[in-house]
mmCIF file of C-alpha atoms and ligand atoms in Angstrom:
data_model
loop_
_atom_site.group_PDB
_atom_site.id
_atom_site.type_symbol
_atom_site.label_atom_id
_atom_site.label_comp_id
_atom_site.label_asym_id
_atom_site.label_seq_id
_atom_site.Cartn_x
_atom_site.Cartn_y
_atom_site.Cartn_z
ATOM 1 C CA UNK A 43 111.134 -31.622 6.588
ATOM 2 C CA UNK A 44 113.439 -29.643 8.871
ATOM 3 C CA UNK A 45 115.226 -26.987 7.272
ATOM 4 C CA UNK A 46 119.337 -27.502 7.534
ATOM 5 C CA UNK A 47 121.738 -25.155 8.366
ATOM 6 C CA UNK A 48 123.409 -22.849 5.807
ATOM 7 C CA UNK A 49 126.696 -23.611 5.301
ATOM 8 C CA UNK A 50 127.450 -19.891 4.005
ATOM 9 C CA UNK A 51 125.851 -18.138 6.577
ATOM 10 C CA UNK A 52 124.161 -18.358 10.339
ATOM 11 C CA UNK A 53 120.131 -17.889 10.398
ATOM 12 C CA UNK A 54 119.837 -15.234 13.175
ATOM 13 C CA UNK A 55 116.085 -14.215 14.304
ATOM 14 C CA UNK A 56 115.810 -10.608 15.724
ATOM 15 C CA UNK A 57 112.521 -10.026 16.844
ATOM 16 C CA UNK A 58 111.227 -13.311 18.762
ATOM 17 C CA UNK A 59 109.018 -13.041 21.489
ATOM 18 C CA UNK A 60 108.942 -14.512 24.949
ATOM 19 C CA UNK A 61 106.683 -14.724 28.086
ATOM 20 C CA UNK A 62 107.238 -15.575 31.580
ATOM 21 C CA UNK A 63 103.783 -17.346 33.117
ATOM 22 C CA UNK A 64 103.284 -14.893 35.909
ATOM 23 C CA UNK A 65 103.392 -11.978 33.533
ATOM 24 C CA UNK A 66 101.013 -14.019 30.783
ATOM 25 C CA UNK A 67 98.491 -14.392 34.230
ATOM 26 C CA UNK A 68 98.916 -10.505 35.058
ATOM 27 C CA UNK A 69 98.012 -9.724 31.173
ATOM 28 C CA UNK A 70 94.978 -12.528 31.799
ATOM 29 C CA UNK A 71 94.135 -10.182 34.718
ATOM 30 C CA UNK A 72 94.180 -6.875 33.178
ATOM 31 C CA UNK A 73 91.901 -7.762 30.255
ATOM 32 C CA UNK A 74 88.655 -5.237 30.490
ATOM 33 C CA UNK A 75 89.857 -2.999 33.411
ATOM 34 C CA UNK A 76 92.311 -0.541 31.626
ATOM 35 C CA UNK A 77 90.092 1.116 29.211
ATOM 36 C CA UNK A 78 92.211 -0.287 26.861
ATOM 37 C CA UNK A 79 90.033 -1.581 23.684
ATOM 38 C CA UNK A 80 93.044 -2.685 21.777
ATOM 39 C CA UNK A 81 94.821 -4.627 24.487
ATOM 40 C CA UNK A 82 91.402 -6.285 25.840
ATOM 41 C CA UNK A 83 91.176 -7.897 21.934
ATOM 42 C CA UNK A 84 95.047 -8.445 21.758
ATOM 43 C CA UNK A 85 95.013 -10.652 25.293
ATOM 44 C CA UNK A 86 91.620 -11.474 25.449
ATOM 45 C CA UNK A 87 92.051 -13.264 22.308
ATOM 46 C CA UNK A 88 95.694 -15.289 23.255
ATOM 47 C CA UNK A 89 94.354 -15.892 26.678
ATOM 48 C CA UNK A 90 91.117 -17.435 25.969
ATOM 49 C CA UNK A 91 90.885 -18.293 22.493
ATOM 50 C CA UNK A 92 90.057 -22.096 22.352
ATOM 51 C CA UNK A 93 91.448 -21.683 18.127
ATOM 52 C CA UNK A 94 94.546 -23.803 17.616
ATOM 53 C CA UNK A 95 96.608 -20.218 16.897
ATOM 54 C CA UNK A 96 96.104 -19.290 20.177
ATOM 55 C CA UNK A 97 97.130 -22.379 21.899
ATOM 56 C CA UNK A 98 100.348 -22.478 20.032
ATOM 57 C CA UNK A 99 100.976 -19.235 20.488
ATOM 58 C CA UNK A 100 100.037 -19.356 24.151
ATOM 59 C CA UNK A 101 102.301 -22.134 24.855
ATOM 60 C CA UNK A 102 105.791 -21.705 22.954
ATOM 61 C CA UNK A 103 105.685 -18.262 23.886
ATOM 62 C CA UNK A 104 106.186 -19.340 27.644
ATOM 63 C CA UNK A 105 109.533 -21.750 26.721
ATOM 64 C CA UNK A 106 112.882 -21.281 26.507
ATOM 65 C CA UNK A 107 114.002 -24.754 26.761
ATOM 66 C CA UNK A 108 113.970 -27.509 24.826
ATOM 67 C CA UNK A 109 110.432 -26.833 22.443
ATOM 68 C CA UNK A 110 111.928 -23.286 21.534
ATOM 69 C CA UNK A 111 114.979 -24.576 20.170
ATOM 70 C CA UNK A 112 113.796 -27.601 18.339
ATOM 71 C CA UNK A 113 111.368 -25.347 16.706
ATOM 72 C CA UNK A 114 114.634 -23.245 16.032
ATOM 73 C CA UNK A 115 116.588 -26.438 14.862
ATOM 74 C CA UNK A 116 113.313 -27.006 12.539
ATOM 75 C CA UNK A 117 113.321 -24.233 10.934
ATOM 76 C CA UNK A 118 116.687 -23.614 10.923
ATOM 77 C CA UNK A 119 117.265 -21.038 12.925
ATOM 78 C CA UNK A 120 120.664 -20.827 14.586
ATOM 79 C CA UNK A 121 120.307 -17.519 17.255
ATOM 80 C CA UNK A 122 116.847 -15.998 18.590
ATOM 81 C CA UNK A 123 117.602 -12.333 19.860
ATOM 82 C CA UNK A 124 114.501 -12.693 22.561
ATOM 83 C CA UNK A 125 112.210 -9.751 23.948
ATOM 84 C CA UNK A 126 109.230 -9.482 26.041
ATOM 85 C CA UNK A 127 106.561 -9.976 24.210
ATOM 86 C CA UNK A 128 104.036 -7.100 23.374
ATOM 87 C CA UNK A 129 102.665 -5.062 25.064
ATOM 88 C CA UNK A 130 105.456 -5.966 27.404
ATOM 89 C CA UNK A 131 105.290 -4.012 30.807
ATOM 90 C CA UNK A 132 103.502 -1.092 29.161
ATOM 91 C CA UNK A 133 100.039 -2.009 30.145
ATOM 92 C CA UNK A 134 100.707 -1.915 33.818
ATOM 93 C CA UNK A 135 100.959 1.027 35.627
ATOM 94 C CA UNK A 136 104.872 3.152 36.064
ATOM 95 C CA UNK A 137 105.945 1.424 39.059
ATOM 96 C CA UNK A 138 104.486 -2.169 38.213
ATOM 97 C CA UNK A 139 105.662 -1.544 34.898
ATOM 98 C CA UNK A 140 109.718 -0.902 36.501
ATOM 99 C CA UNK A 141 109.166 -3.617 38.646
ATOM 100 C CA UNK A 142 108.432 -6.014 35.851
ATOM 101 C CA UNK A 143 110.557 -5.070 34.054
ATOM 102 C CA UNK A 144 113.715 -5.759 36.269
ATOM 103 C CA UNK A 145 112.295 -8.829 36.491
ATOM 104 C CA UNK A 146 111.709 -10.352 33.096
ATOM 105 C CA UNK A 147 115.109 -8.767 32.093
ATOM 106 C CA UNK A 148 116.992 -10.963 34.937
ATOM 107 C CA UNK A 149 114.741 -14.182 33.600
ATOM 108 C CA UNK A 150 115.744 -13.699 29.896
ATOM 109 C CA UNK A 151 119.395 -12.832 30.444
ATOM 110 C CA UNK A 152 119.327 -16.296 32.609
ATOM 111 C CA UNK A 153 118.214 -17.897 29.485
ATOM 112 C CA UNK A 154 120.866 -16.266 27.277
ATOM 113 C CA UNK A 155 123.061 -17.256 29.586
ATOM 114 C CA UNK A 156 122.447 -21.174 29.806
ATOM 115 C CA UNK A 157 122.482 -21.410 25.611
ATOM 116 C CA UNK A 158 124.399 -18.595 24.454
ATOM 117 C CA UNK A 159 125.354 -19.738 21.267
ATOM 118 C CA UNK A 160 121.252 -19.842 20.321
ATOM 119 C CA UNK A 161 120.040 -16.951 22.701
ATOM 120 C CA UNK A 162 120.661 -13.051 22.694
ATOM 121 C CA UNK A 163 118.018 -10.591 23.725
ATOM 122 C CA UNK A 164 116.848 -7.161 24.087
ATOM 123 C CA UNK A 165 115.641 -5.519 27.391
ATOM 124 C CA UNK A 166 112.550 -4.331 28.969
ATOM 125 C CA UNK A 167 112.044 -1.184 30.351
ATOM 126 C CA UNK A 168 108.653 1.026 31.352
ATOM 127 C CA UNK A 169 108.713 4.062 29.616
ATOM 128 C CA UNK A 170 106.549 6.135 32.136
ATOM 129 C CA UNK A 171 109.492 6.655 34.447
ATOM 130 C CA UNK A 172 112.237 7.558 31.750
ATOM 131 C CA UNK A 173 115.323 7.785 34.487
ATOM 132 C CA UNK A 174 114.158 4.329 35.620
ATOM 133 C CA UNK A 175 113.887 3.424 32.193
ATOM 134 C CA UNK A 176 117.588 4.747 30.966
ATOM 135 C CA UNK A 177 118.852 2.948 35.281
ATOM 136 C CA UNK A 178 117.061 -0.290 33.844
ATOM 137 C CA UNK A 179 118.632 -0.543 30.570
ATOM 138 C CA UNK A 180 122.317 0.346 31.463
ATOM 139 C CA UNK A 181 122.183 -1.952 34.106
ATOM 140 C CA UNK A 182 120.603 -4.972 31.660
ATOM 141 C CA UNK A 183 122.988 -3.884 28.564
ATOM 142 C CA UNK A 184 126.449 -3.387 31.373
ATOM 143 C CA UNK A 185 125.446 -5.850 33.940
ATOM 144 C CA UNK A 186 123.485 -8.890 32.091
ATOM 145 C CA UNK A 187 125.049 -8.707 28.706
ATOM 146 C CA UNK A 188 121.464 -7.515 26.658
ATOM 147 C CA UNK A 189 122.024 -6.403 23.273
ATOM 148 C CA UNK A 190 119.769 -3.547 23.293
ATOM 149 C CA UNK A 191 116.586 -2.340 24.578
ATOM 150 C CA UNK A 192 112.496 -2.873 22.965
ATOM 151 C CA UNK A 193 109.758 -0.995 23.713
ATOM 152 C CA UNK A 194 105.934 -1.486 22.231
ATOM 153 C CA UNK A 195 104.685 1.480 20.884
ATOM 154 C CA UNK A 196 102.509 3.574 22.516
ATOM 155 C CA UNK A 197 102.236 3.419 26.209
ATOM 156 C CA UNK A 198 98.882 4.366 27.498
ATOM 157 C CA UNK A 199 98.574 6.378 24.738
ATOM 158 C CA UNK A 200 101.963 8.112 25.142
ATOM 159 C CA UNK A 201 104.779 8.845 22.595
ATOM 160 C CA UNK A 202 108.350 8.783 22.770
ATOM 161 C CA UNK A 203 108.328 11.968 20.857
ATOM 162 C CA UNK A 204 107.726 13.950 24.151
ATOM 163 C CA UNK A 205 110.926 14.821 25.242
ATOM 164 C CA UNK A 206 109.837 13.766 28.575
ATOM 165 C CA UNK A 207 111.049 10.537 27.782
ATOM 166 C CA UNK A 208 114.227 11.502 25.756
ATOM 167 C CA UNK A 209 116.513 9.949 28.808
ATOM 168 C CA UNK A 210 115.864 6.514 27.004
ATOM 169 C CA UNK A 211 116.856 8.109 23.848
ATOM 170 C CA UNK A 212 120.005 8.839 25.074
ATOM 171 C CA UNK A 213 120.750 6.234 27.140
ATOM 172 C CA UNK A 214 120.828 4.101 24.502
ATOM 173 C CA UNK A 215 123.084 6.200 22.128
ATOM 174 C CA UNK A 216 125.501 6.480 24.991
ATOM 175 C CA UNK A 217 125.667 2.488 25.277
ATOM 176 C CA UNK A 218 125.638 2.698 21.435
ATOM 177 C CA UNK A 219 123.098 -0.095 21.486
ATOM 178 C CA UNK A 220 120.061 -0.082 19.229
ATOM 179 C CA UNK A 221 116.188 0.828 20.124
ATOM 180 C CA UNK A 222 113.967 -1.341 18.970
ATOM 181 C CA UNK A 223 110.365 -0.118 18.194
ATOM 182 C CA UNK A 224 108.352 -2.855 18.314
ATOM 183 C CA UNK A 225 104.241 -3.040 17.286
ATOM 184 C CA UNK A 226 101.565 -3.149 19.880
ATOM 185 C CA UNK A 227 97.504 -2.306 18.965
ATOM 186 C CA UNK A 228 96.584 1.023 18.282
ATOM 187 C CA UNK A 229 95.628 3.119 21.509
ATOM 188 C CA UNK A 230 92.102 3.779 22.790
ATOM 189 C CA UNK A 231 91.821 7.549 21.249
ATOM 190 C CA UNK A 232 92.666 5.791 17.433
ATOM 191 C CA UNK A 233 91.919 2.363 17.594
ATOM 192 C CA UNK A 234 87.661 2.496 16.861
ATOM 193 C CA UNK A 235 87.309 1.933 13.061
ATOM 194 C CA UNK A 236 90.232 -0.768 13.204
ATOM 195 C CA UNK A 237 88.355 -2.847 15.392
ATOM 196 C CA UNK A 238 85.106 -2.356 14.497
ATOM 197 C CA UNK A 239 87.060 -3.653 11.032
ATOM 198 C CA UNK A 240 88.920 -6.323 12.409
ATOM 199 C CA UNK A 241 91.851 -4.931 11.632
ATOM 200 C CA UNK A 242 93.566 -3.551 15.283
ATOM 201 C CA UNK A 243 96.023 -6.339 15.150
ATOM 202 C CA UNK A 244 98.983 -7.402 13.565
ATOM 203 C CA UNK A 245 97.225 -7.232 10.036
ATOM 204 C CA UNK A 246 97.741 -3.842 10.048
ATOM 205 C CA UNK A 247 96.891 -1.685 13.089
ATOM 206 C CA UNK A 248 100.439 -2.371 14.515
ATOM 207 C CA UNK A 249 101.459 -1.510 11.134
ATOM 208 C CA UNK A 250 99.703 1.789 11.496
ATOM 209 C CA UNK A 251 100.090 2.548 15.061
ATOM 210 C CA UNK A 252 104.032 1.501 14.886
ATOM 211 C CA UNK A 253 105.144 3.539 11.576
ATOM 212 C CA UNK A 254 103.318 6.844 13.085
ATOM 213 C CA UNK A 255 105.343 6.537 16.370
ATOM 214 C CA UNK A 256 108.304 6.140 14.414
ATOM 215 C CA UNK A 257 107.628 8.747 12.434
ATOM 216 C CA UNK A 258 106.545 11.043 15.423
ATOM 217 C CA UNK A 259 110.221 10.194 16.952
ATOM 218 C CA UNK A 260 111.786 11.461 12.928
ATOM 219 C CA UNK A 261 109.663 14.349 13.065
ATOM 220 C CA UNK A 262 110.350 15.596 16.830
ATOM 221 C CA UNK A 263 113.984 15.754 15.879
ATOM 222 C CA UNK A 264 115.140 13.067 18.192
ATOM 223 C CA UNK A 265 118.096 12.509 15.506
ATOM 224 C CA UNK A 266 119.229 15.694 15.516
ATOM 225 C CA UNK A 267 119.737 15.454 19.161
ATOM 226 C CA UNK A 268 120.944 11.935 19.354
ATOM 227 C CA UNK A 269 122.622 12.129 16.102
ATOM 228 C CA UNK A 270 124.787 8.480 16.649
ATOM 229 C CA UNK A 271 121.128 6.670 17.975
ATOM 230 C CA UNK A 272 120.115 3.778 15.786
ATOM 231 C CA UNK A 273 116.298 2.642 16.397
ATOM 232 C CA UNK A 274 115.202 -0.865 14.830
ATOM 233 C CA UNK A 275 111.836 -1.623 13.184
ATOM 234 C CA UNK A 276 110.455 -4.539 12.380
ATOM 235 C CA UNK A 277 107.979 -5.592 9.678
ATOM 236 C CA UNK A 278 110.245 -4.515 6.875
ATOM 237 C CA UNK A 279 109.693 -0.866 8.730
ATOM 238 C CA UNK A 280 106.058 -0.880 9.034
ATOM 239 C CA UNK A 281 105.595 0.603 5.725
ATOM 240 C CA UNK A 282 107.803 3.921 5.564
ATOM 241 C CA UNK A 283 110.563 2.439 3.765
ATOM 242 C CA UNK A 284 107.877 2.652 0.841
ATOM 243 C CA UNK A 285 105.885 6.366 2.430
ATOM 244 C CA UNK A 286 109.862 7.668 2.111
ATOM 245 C CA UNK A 287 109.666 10.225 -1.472
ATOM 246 C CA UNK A 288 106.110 11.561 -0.034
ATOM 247 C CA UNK A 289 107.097 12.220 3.876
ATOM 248 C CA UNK A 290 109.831 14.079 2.174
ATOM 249 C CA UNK A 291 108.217 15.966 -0.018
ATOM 250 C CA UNK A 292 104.940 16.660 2.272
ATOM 251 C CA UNK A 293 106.858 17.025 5.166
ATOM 252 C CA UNK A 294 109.380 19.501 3.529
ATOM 253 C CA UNK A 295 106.398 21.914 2.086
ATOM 254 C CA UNK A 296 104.493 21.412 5.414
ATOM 255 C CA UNK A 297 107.489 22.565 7.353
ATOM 256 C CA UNK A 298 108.483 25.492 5.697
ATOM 257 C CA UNK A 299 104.470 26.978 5.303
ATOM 258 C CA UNK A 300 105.098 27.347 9.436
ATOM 259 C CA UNK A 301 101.448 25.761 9.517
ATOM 260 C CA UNK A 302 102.005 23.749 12.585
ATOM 261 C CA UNK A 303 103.859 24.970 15.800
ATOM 262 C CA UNK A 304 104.988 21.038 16.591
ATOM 263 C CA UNK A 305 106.778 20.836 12.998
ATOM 264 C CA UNK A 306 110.181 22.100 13.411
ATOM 265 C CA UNK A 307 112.170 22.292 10.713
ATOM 266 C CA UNK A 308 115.065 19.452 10.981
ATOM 267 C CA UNK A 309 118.564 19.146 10.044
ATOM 268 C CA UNK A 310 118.000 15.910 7.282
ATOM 269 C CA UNK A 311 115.238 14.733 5.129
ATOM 270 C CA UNK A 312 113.173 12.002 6.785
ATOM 271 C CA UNK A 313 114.552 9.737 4.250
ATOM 272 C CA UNK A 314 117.955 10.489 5.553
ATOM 273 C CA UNK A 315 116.954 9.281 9.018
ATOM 274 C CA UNK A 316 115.617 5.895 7.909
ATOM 275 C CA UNK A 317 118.570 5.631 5.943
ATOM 276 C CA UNK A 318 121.150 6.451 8.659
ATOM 277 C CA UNK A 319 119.823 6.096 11.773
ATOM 278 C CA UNK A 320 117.465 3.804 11.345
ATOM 279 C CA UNK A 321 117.449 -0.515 10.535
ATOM 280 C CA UNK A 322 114.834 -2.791 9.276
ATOM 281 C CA UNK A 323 113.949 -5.923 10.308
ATOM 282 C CA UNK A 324 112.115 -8.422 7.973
ATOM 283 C CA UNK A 325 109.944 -9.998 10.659
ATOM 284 C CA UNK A 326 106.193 -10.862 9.016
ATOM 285 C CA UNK A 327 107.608 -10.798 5.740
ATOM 286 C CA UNK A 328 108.569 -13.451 3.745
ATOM 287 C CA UNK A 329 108.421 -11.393 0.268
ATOM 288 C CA UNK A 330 111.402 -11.388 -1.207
ATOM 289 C CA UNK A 331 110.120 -7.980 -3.416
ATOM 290 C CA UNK A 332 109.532 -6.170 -0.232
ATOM 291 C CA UNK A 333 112.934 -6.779 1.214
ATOM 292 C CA UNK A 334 114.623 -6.042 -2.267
ATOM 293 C CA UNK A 335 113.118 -2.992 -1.962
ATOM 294 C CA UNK A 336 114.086 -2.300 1.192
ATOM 295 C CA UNK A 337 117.731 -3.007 0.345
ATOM 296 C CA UNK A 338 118.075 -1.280 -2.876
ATOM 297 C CA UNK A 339 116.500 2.411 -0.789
ATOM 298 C CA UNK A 340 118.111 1.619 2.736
ATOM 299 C CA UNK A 341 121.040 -0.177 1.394
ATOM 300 C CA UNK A 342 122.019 -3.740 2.527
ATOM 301 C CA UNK A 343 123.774 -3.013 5.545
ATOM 302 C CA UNK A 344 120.580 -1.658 7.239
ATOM 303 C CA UNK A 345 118.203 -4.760 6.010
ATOM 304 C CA UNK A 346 117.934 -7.614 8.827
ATOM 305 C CA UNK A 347 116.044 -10.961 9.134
ATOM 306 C CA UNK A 348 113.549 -11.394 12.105
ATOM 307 C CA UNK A 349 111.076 -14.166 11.946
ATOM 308 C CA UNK A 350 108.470 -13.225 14.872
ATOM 309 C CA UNK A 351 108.600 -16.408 16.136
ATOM 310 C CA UNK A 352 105.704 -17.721 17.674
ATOM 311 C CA UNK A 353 103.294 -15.537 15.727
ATOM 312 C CA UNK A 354 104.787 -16.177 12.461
ATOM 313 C CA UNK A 355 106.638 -19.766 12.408
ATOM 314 C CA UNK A 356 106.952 -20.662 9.150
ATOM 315 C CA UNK A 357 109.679 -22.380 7.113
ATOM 316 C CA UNK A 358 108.116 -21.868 3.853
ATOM 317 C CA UNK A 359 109.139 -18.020 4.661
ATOM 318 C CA UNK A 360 112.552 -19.243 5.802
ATOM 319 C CA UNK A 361 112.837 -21.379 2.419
ATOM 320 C CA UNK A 362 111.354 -18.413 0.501
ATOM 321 C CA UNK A 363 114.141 -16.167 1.787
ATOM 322 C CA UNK A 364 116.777 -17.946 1.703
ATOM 323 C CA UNK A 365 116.594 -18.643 -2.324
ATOM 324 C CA UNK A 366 115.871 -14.693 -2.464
ATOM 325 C CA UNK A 367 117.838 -13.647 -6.225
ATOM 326 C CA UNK A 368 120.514 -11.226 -4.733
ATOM 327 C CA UNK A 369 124.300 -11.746 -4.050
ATOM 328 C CA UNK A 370 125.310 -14.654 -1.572
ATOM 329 C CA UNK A 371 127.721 -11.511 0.339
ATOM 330 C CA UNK A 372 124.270 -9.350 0.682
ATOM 331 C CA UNK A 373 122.372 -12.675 2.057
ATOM 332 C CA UNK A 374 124.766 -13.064 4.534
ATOM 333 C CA UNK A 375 124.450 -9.878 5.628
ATOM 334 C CA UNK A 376 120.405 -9.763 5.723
ATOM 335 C CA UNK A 377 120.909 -13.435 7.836
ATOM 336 C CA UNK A 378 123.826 -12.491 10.071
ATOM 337 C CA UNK A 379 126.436 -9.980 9.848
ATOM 338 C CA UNK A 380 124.049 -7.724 9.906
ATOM 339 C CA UNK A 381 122.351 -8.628 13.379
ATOM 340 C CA UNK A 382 126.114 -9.606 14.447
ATOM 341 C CA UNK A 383 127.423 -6.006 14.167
ATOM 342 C CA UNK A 384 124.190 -3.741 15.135
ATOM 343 C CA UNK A 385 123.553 -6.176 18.507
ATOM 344 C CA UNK A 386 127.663 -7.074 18.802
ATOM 345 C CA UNK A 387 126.791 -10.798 19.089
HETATM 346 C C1 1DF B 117 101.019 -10.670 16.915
HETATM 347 C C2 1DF B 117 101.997 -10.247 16.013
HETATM 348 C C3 1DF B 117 101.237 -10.504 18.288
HETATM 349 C C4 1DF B 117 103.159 -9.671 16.479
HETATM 350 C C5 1DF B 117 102.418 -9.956 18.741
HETATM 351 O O1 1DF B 117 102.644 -9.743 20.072
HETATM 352 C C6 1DF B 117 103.426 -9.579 17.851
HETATM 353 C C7 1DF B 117 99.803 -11.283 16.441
HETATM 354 C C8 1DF B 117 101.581 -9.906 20.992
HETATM 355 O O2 1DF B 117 99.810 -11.843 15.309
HETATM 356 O O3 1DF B 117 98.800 -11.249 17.153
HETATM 357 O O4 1DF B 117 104.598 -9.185 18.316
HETATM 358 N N1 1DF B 117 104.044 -9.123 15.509
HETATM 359 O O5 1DF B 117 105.106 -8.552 15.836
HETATM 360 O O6 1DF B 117 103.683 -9.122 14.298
HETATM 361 MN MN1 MN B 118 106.685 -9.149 16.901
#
């Protein structure tokens, strides 16, 4: 049975992921020539899996018509904030990766822009030429009306924590429009004993690879230099939310023994970054313990629904969440005011 709209508050998804056909055929393409173990077994897989998963996946990822939203109207979900899917352009190589990136911006802001009281998104960019990178997203937040900017982790093995790349950083707190840090599969140099496991994708190697390169970005002192910049995360923050007392602690005693060169000292715990600077998105989790949690250490205003639509479409989750035990004024904000005032919907 479809799930009805709230009357006390919108349903609005913030991490749902799209894909254009020509860039699903150039991912097709890639699979075994990058050297890339973790993207061959992510694509591989969704390309060529005959397993019904894959098949759904494969196909609603590609619309933004009329099988998107009636899978929205199903499960009750009023407004999809719409990205790229992973690893969006950041398996091609820097110009490609600009290129595309122009593109599939231009294709979802047409989309947003035919239903925009169901679609917002977030824009592409190809972190391996950062002043590109910061052009590409001023131009998509200014000129198309995007909400923000994603990017999927690592990129060819490559952290935002250089400050090689810190132009997107500040691009972004200039336009005072969030970062999203979005999963991909760990990188080549770290990804062996995941797969040989099983365990490179979303089960928890994006878990792993995702809350080190947020942590690499806390740690490199990107918020003491972009002090107003406020990153998303999804997966109720890929586990730090929960790491927070010991990253402070070990972190603090590591820092002040001088034993590594890279570890500054900063100007605020690491807690104090995921607390201000820093929001959570509940997309993969429909526990209403972990996102109590969540709220009670982060506080309420920083705790926002995503669903991860098509790789985790599920109204039990939405049904789960929305009888979660906590003030009606708090759900609305973990449903929509929330995603209303960080992505000014
Ligand atoms: C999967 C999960 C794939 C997520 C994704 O993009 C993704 C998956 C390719 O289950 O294979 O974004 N996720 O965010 O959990
Ligand atoms: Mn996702």
């Amino acid at each position: 049975m479809a799930i009805a709209k709230n009357p006390d508050y919108k349903r609005i998804a913030t991490e749902e992921a799209w894909a254009p056909t020509h860039i699903i055929e150039r991912f097709q393409k890639l699979v075994g020539t990058i050297g890339d173990p973790g993207f061959d077994s992510l694509w591989g897989f969704y390309s060529t899996s005959p397993s019904q998963r894959a098949q759904q996946v494969f196909a609603r990822l590609q619309d933004l018509g009329e099988r998107r939203l009636a899978d929205m109207d199903a499960c009750g979900i009023d407004v999809a904030v719409l990205s790229l899917t992973s690893p969006g352009v950041q398996c091609f190589d820097a110009a490609t990766a600009t290129s595309l990136a122009r593109v599939a911006n231009d294709e979802l802001a047409e989309a947003c822009r035919q239903r925009p009281d169901r679609f917002a998104a977030v824009a592409s960019f190809g972190p391996l030429e950062p002043a590109n990178a910061a052009k590409e997203i001023e131009r998509a937040v200014s000129q198309l009306g995007m909400k923000g900017a994603i990017f999927n982790s690592h990129t060819h093995g490559q952290y935002l924590s250089d400050p090689k790349f810190w132009d997107i950083f500040a691009v972004c707190e200039q336009l005072q429009v969030p970062l999203y840090l979005h999963p991909q599969t760990p990188p080549p140099a770290m990804i062996k004993p995941f797969l040989e496991a099983g365990l490179d994708g979303a089960v928890f190697g994006f878990g792993v690879e995702t809350g080190l390169h947020m942590l690499r970005i806390l740690t490199s002192g990107v918020f003491d230099r972009f002090p107003k910049l406020q990153m998303c995360i999804g997966h109720m923050g890929e586990a730090l939310p929960y790491w927070m007392y010991r990253l402070d602690y070990m972190h603090g005693v590591t820092v002040r023994s001088k034993r590594y060169e890279c570890l500054q000292p900063l100007q605020r715990r690491i807690s104090d970054y995921l607390k201000e600077n820093v929001y959570v998105t509940s997309s993969g989790y429909g526990w209403e313990p972990a996102i109590r949690f969540a709220q009670q250490e982060l506080g309420v205003d920083r705790v926002l629904y995503a669903m991860d639509y098509p790789y985790e479409y599920e109204a039990d989750e939405v049904r789960a969440l929305d009888s979660m035990n906590i003030p009606l004024a708090d759900k609305k904000k973990f449903f929509q005011t929330n995603a209303e005032r960080i992505f000014r919907l």
